[in-house]
mmCIF file of C-alpha atoms and ligand atoms in Angstrom:
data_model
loop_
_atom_site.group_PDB
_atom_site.id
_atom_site.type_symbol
_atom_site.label_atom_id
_atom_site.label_comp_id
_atom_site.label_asym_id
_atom_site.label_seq_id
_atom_site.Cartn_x
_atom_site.Cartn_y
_atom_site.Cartn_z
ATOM 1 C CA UNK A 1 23.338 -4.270 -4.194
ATOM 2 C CA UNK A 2 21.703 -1.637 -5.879
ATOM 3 C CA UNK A 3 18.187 -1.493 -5.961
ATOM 4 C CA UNK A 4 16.040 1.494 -7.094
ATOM 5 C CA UNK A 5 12.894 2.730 -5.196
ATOM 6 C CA UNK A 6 10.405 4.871 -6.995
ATOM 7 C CA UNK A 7 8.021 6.862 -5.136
ATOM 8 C CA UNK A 8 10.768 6.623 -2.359
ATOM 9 C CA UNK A 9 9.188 9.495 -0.208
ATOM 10 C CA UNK A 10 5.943 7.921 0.242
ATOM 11 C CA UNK A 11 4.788 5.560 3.166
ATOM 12 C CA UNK A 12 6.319 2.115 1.383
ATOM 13 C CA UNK A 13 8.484 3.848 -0.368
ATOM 14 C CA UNK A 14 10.418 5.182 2.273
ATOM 15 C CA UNK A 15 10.395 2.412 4.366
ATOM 16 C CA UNK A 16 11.960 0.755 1.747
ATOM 17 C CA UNK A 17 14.621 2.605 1.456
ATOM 18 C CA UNK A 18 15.545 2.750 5.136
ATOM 19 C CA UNK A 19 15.374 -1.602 5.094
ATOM 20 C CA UNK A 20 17.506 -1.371 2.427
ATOM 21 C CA UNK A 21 20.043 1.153 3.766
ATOM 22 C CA UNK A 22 22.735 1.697 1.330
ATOM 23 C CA UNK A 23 21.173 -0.557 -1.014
ATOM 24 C CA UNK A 24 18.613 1.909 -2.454
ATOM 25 C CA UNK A 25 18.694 4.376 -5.129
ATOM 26 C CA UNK A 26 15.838 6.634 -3.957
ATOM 27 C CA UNK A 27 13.892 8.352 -6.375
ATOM 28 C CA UNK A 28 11.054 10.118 -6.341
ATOM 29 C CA UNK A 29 9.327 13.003 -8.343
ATOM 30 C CA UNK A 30 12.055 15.729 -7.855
ATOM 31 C CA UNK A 31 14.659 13.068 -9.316
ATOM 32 C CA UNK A 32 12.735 11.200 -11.618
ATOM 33 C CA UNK A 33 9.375 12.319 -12.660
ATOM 34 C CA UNK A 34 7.837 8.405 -13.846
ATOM 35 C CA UNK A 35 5.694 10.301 -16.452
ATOM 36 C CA UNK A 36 9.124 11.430 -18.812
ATOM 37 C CA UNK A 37 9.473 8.099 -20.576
ATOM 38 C CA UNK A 38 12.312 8.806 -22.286
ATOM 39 C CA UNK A 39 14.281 10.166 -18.514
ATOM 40 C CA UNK A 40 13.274 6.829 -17.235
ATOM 41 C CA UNK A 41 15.143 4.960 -19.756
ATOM 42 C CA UNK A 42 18.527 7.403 -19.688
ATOM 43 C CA UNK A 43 18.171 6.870 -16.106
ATOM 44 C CA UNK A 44 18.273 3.227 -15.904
ATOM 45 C CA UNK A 45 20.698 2.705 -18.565
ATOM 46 C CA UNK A 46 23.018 4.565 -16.522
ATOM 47 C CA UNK A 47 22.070 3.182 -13.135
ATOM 48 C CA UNK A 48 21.653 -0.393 -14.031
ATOM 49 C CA UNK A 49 20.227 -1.521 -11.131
ATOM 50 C CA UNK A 50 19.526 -4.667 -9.942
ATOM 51 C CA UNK A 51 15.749 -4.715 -9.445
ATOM 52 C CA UNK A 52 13.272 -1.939 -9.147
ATOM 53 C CA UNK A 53 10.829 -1.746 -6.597
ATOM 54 C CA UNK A 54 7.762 1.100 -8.171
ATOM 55 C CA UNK A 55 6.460 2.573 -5.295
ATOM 56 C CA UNK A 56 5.282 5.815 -7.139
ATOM 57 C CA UNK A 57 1.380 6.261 -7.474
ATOM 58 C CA UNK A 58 -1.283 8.549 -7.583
ATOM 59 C CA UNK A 59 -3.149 7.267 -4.772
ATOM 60 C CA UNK A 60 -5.503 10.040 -3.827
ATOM 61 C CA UNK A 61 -8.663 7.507 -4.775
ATOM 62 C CA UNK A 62 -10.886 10.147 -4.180
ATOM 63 C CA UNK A 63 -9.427 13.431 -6.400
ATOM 64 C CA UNK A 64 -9.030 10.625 -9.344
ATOM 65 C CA UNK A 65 -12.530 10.358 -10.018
ATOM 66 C CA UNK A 66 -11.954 13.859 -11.193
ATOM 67 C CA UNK A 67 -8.704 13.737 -12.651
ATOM 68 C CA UNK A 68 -8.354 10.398 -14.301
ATOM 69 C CA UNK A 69 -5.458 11.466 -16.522
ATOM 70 C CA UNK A 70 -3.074 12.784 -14.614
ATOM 71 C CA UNK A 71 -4.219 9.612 -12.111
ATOM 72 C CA UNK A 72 -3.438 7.166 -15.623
ATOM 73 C CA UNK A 73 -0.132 8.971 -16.436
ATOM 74 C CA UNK A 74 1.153 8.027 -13.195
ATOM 75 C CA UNK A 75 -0.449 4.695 -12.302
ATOM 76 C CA UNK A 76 -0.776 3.239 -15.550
ATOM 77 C CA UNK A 77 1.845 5.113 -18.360
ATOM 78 C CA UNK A 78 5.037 5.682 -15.905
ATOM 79 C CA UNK A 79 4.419 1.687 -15.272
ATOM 80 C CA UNK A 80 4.658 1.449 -19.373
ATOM 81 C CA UNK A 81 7.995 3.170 -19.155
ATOM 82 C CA UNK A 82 9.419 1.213 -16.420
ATOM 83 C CA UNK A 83 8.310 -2.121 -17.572
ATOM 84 C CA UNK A 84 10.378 -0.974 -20.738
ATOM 85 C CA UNK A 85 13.077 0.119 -19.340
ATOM 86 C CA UNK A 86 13.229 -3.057 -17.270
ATOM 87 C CA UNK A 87 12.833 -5.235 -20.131
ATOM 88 C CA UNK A 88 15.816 -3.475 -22.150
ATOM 89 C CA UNK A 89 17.776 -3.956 -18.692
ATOM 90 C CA UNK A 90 16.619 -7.564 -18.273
ATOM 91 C CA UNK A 91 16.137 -6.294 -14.849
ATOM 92 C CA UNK A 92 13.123 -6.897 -12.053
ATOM 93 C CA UNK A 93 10.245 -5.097 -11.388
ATOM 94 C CA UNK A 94 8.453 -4.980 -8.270
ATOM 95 C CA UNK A 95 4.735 -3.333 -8.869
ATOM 96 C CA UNK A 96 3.109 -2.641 -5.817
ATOM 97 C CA UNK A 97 -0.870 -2.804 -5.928
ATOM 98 C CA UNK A 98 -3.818 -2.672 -4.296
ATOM 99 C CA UNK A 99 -6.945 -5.021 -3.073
ATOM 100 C CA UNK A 100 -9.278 -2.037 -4.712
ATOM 101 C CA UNK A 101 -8.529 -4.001 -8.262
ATOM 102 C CA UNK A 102 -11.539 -6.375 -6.485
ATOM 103 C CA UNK A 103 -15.364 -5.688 -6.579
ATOM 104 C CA UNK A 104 -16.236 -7.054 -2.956
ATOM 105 C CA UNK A 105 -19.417 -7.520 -3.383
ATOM 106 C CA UNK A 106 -21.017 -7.139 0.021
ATOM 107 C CA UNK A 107 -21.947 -10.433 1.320
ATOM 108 C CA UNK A 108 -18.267 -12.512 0.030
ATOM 109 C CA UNK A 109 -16.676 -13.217 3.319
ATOM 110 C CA UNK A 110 -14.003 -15.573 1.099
ATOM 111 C CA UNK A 111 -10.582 -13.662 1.204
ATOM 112 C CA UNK A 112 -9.284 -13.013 -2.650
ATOM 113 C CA UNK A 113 -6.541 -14.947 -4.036
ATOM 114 C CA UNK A 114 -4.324 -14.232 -6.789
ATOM 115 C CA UNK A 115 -6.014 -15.931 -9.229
ATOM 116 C CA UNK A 116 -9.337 -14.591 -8.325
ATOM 117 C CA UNK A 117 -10.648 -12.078 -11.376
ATOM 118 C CA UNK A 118 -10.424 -8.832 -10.836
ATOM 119 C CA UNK A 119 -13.059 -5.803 -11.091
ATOM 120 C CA UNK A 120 -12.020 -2.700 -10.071
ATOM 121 C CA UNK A 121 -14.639 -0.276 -9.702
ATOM 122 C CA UNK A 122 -13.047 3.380 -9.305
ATOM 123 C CA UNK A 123 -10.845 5.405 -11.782
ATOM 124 C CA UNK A 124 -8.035 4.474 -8.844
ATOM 125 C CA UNK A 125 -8.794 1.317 -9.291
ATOM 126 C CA UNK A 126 -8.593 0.962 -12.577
ATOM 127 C CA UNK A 127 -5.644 2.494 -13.166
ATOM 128 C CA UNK A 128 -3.950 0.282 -10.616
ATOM 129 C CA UNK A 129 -5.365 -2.949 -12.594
ATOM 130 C CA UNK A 130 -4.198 -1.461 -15.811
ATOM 131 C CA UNK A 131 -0.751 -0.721 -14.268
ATOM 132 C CA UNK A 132 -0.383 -4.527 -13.271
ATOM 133 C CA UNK A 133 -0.549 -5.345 -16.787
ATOM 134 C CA UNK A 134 1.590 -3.062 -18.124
ATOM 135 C CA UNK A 135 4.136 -4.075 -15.279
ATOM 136 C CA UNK A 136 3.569 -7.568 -16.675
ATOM 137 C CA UNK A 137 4.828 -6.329 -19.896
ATOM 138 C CA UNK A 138 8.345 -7.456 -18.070
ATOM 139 C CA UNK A 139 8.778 -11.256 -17.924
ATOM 140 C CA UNK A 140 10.531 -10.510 -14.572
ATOM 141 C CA UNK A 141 8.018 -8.565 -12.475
ATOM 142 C CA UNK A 142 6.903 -9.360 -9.121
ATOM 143 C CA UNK A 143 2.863 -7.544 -8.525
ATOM 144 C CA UNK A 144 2.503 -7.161 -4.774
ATOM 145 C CA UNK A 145 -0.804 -6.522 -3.231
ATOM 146 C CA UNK A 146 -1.379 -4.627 -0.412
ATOM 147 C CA UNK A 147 -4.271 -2.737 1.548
ATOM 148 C CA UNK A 148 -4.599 0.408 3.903
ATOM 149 C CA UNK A 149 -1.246 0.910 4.437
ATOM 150 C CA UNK A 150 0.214 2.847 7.802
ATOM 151 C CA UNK A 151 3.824 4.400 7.922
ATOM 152 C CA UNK A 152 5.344 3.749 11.070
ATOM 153 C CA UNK A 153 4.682 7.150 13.621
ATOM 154 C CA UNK A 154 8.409 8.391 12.806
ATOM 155 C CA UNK A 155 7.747 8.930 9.411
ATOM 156 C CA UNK A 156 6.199 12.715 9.435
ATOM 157 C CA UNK A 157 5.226 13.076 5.773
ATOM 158 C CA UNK A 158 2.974 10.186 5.840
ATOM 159 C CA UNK A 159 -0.736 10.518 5.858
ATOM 160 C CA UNK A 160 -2.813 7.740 6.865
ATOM 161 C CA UNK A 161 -5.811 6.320 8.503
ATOM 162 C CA UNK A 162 -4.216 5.844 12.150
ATOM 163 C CA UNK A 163 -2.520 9.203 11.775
ATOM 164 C CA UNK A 164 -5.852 10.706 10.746
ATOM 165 C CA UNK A 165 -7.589 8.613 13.731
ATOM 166 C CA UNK A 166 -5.274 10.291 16.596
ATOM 167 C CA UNK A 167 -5.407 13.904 15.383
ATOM 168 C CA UNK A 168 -9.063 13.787 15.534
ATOM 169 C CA UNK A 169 -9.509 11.592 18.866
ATOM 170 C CA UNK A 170 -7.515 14.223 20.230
ATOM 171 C CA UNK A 171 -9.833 17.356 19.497
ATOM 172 C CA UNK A 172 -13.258 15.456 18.726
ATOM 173 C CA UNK A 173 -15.108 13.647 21.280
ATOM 174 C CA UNK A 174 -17.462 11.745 18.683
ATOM 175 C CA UNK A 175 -16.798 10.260 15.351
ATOM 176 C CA UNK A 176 -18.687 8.855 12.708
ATOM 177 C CA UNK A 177 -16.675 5.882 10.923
ATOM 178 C CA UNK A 178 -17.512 3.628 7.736
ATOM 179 C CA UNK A 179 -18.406 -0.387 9.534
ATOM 180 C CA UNK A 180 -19.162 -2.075 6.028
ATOM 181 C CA UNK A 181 -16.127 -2.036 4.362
ATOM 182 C CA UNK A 182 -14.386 -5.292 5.188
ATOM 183 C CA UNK A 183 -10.189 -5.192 4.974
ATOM 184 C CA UNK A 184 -6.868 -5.958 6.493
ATOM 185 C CA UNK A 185 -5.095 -2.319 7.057
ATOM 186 C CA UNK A 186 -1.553 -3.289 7.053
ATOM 187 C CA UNK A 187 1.693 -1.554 8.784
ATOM 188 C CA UNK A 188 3.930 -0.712 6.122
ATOM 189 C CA UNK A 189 7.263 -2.383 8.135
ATOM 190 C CA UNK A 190 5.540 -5.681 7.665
ATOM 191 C CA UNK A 191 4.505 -5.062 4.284
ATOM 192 C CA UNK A 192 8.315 -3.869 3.235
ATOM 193 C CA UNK A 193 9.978 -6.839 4.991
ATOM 194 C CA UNK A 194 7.972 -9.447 2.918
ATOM 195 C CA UNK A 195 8.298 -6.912 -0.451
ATOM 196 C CA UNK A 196 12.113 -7.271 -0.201
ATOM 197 C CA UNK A 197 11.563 -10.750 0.574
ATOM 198 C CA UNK A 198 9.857 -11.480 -2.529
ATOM 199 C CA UNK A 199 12.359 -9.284 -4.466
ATOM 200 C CA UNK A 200 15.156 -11.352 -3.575
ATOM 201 C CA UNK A 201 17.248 -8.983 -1.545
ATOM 202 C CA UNK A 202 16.463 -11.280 2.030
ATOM 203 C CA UNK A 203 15.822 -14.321 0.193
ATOM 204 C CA UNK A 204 17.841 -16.762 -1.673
ATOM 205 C CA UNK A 205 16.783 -14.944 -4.868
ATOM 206 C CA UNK A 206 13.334 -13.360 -6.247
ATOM 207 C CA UNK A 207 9.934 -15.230 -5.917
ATOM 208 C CA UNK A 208 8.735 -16.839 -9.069
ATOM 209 C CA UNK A 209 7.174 -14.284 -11.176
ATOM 210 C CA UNK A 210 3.480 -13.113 -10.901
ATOM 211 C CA UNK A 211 1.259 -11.371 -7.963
ATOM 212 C CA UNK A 212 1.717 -11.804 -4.507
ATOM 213 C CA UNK A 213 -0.780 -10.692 -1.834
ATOM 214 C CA UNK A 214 1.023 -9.251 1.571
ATOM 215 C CA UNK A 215 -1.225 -7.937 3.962
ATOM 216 C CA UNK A 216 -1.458 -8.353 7.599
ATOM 217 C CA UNK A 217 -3.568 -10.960 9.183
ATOM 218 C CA UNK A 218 -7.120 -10.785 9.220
ATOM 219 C CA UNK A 219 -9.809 -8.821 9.232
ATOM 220 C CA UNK A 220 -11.653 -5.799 10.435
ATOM 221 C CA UNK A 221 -13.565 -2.833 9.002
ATOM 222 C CA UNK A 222 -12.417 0.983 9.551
ATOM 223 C CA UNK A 223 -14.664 1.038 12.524
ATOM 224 C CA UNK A 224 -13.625 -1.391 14.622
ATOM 225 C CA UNK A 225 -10.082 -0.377 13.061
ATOM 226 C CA UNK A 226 -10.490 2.412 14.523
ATOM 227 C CA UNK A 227 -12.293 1.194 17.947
ATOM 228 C CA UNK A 228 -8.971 -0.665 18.606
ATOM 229 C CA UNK A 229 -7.036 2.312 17.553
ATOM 230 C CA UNK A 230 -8.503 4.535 20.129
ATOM 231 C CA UNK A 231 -8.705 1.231 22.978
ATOM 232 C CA UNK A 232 -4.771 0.993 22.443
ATOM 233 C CA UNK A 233 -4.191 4.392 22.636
ATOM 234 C CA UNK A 234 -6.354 5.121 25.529
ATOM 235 C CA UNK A 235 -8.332 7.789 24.305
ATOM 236 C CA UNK A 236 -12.103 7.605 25.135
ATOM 237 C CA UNK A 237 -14.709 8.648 21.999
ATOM 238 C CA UNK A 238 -18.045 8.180 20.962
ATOM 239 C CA UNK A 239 -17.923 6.238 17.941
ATOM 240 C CA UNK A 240 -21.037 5.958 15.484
ATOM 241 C CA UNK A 241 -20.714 3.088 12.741
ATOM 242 C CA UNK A 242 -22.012 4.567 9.449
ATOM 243 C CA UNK A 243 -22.296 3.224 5.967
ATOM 244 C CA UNK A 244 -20.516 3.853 3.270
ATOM 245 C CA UNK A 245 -23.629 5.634 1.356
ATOM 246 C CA UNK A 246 -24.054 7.732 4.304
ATOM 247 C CA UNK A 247 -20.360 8.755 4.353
ATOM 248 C CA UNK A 248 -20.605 9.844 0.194
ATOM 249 C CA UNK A 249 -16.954 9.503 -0.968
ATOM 250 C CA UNK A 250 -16.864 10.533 -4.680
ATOM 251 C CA UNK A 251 -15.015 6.977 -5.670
ATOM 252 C CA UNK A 252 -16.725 3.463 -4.885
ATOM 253 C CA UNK A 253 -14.984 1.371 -2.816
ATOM 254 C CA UNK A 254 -14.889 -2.296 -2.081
ATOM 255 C CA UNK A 255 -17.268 -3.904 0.174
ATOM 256 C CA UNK A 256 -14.834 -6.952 1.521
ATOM 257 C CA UNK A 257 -11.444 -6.807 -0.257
ATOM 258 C CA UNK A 258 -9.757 -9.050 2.321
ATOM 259 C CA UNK A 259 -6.523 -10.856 0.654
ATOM 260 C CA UNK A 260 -5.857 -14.277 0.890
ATOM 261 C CA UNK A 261 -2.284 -14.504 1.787
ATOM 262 C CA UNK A 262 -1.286 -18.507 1.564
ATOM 263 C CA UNK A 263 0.771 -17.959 -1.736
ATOM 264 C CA UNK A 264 3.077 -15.335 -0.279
ATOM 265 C CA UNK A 265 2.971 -17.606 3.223
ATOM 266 C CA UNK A 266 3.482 -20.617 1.189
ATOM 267 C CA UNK A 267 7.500 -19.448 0.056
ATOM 268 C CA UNK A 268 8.393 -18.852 3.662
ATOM 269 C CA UNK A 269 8.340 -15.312 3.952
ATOM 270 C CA UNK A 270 8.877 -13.209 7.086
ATOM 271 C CA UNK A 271 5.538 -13.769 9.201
ATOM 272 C CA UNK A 272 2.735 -10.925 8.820
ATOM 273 C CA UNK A 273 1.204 -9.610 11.750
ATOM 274 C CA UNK A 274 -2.509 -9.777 12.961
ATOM 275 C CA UNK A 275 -3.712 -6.620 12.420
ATOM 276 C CA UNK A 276 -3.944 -5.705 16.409
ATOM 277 C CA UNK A 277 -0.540 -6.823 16.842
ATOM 278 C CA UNK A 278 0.857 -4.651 13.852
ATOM 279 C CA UNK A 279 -1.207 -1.810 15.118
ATOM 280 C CA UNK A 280 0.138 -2.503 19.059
ATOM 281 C CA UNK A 281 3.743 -2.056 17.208
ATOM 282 C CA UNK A 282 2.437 1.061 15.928
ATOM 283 C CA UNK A 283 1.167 3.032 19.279
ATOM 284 C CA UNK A 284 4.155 1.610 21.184
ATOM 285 C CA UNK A 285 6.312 3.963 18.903
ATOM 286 C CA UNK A 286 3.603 6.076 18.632
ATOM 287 C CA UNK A 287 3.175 6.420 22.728
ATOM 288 C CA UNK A 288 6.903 7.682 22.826
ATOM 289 C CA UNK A 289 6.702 11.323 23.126
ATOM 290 C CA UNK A 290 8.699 12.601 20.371
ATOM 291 C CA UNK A 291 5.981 10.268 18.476
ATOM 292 C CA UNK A 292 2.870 12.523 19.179
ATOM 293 C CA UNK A 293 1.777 10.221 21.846
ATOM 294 C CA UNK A 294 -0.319 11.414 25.050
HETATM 295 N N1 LIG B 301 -1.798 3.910 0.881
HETATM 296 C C1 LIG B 301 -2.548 2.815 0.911
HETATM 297 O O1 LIG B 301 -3.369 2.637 1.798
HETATM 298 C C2 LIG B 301 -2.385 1.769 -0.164
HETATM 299 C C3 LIG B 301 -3.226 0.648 -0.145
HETATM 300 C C4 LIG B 301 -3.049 -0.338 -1.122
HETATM 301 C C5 LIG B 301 -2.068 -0.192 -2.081
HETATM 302 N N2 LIG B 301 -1.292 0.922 -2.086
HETATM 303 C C6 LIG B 301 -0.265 1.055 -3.122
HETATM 304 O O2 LIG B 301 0.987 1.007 -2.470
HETATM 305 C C7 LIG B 301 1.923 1.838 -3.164
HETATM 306 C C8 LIG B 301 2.580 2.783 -2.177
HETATM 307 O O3 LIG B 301 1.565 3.559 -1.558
HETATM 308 P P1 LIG B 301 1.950 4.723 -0.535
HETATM 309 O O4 LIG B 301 0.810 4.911 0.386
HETATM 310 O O5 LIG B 301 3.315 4.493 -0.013
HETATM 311 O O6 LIG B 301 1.974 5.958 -1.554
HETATM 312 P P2 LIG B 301 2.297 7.486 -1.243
HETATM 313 O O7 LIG B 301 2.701 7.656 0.176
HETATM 314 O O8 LIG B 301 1.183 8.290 -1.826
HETATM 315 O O9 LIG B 301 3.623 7.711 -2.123
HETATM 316 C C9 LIG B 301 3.603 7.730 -3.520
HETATM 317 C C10 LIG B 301 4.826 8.524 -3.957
HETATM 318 O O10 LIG B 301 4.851 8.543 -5.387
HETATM 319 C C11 LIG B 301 5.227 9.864 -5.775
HETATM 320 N N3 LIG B 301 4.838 10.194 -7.136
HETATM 321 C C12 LIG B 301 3.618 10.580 -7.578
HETATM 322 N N4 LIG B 301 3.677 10.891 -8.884
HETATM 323 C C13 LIG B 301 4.955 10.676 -9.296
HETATM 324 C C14 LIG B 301 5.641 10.824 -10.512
HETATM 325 N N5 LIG B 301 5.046 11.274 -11.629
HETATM 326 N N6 LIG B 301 6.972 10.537 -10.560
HETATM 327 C C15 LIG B 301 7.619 10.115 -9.457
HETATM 328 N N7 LIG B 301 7.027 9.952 -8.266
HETATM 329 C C16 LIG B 301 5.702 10.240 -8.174
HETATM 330 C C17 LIG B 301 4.488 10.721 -4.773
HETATM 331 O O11 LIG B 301 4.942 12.041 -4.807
HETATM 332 P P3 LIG B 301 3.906 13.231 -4.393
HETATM 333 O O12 LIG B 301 3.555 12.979 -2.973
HETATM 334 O O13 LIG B 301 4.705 14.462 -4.646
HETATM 335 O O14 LIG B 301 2.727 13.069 -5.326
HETATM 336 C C18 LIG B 301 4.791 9.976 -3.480
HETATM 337 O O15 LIG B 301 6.046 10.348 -2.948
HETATM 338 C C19 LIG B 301 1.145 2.485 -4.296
HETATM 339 O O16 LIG B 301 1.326 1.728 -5.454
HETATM 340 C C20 LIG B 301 -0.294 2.371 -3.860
HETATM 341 O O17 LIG B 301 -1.176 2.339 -4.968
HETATM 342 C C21 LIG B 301 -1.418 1.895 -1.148
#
């Protein structure tokens, strides 16, 4: 088996890699910089692997609104190359993306499915919608996705919400946290599992083609997200819900972009967490003190 992870030093990326064990190609910017089309192919031609699983993004939502090329290059060109590459391979390709490609207006309380239409409203956003298609370019491509993803504790480079949420509820006694933004923040173990399900490499083979939604179970906002967070971890705060006006990020972002996950469900896939149990998995590790814990 040889399957190769872009991005393989991010949060999914990495987790990938260590599921797949000596199954992964790794690559990441310092290997394989996505945005040198013509590397890409050389690359693959030599590796032929087996399926690719793009894990590579810009994903700094808020810097893109200022930076929109170098955001496109990555999220929507490098997909361009791949999806070519792919193609002259005959080979897979896994495109992970994101529930931002939605609107959510803010009084839908019906999760999204696939076949819902999508309007993204940030450069992020945008690019991530654009980069579906041009994954689609390849008949064989798998879109998968995915919302507010968490590494598990071990992993030290990732940055995240419930990272972010126990640095601060260590030093800060009060916090002010967005309560109108309606999602399913998902722990990136889960989310791998049922990506490599999908892909074929736990499965009897890949998924029919097309988009998948994966996300844990449920729903929450980043308040109450957090309000569990702090519960589970023990750590006593003052926590004001704010809106999303009042907290004046640069990029828009959706109001509900809950995903509907029956068609990923639907092909048997390992199960996916409620969100309190997936967070629960996290603080266990997380309590465990070469974790950070208290
Ligand atoms: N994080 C979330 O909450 C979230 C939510 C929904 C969907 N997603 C999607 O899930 C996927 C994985 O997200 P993640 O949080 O694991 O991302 P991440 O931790 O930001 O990792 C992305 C990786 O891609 C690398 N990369 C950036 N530009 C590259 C280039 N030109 N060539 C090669 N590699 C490059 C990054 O390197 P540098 O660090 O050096 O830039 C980083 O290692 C992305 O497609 C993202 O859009 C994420």
């Amino acid at each position: 088996m040889k399957i190769a992870v872009t991005g393989a030093y991010g949060q999914l990326g990495g987790e990938l890699c260590r599921q797949l064990g000596d199954g992964a190609v790794p690559l990441d910017i310092d290997t394989l910089d996505l945005t040198d089309g013509p590397g890409i192919a050389k690359r693959f031609r030599d590796l032929k692997p087996q399926a690719v699983i793009n894990c590579a993004a810009y994903t700094q939502v808020d810097q893109a609104e200022k930076e929109p090329g170098v955001c496109r290059a990555v999220n929507v060109t490098a997909v361009e190359h791949l999806a070519r590459a792919c193609r002259q391979l005959d080979c897979p390709l896994v495109q992970i993306s994101t529930d931002y490609v939605f609107h959510g207006e803010a009084d839908r309380r019906a999760p999204y499915r696939e076949s819902d239409s999508p309007s993204p409203q940030s450069v992020y956003a945008q690019t991530k919608l654009a980069g579906e298609r041009s994954a689609a370019q390849n008949a064989k491509h798998l879109i998968v996705r995915t919302c507010g993803l968490y590494a598990r504790p071990a992993d030290e480079r990732a940055s995240h919400f419930v990272k972010t949420m126990l640095r601060l509820g260590s030093t800060r006694s009060e916090l002010r946290i967005v309560a109108d933004q309606h999602c399913t923040p998902s722990y990136v173990p889960h989310v791998a599992r049922a990506v490599l399900f999908l892909a074929g490499v736990t499965s009897r083979g890949p998924a029919p083609w097309g988009v998948y939604h994966v996300v844990n179970d449920g729903a929450t906002t980043w308040f109450d997200f957090a309000r569990e967070i702090f519960r589970q971890a023990d750590m006593e705060l003052s926590l004001q819900p704010i809106t999303t006006v009042e907290y004046g990020a640069p990029a828009a972002r959706p109001p509900y972009s809950v995903l509907d996950t029956t068609k990923y469900h639907a092909l048997g896939g390992p199960p996916m967490p409620d969100w309190k149990a997936a967070l629960a998995e996290y603080i266990q590790q997380w309590k465990r003190p070469r974790h950070g814990g208290p």
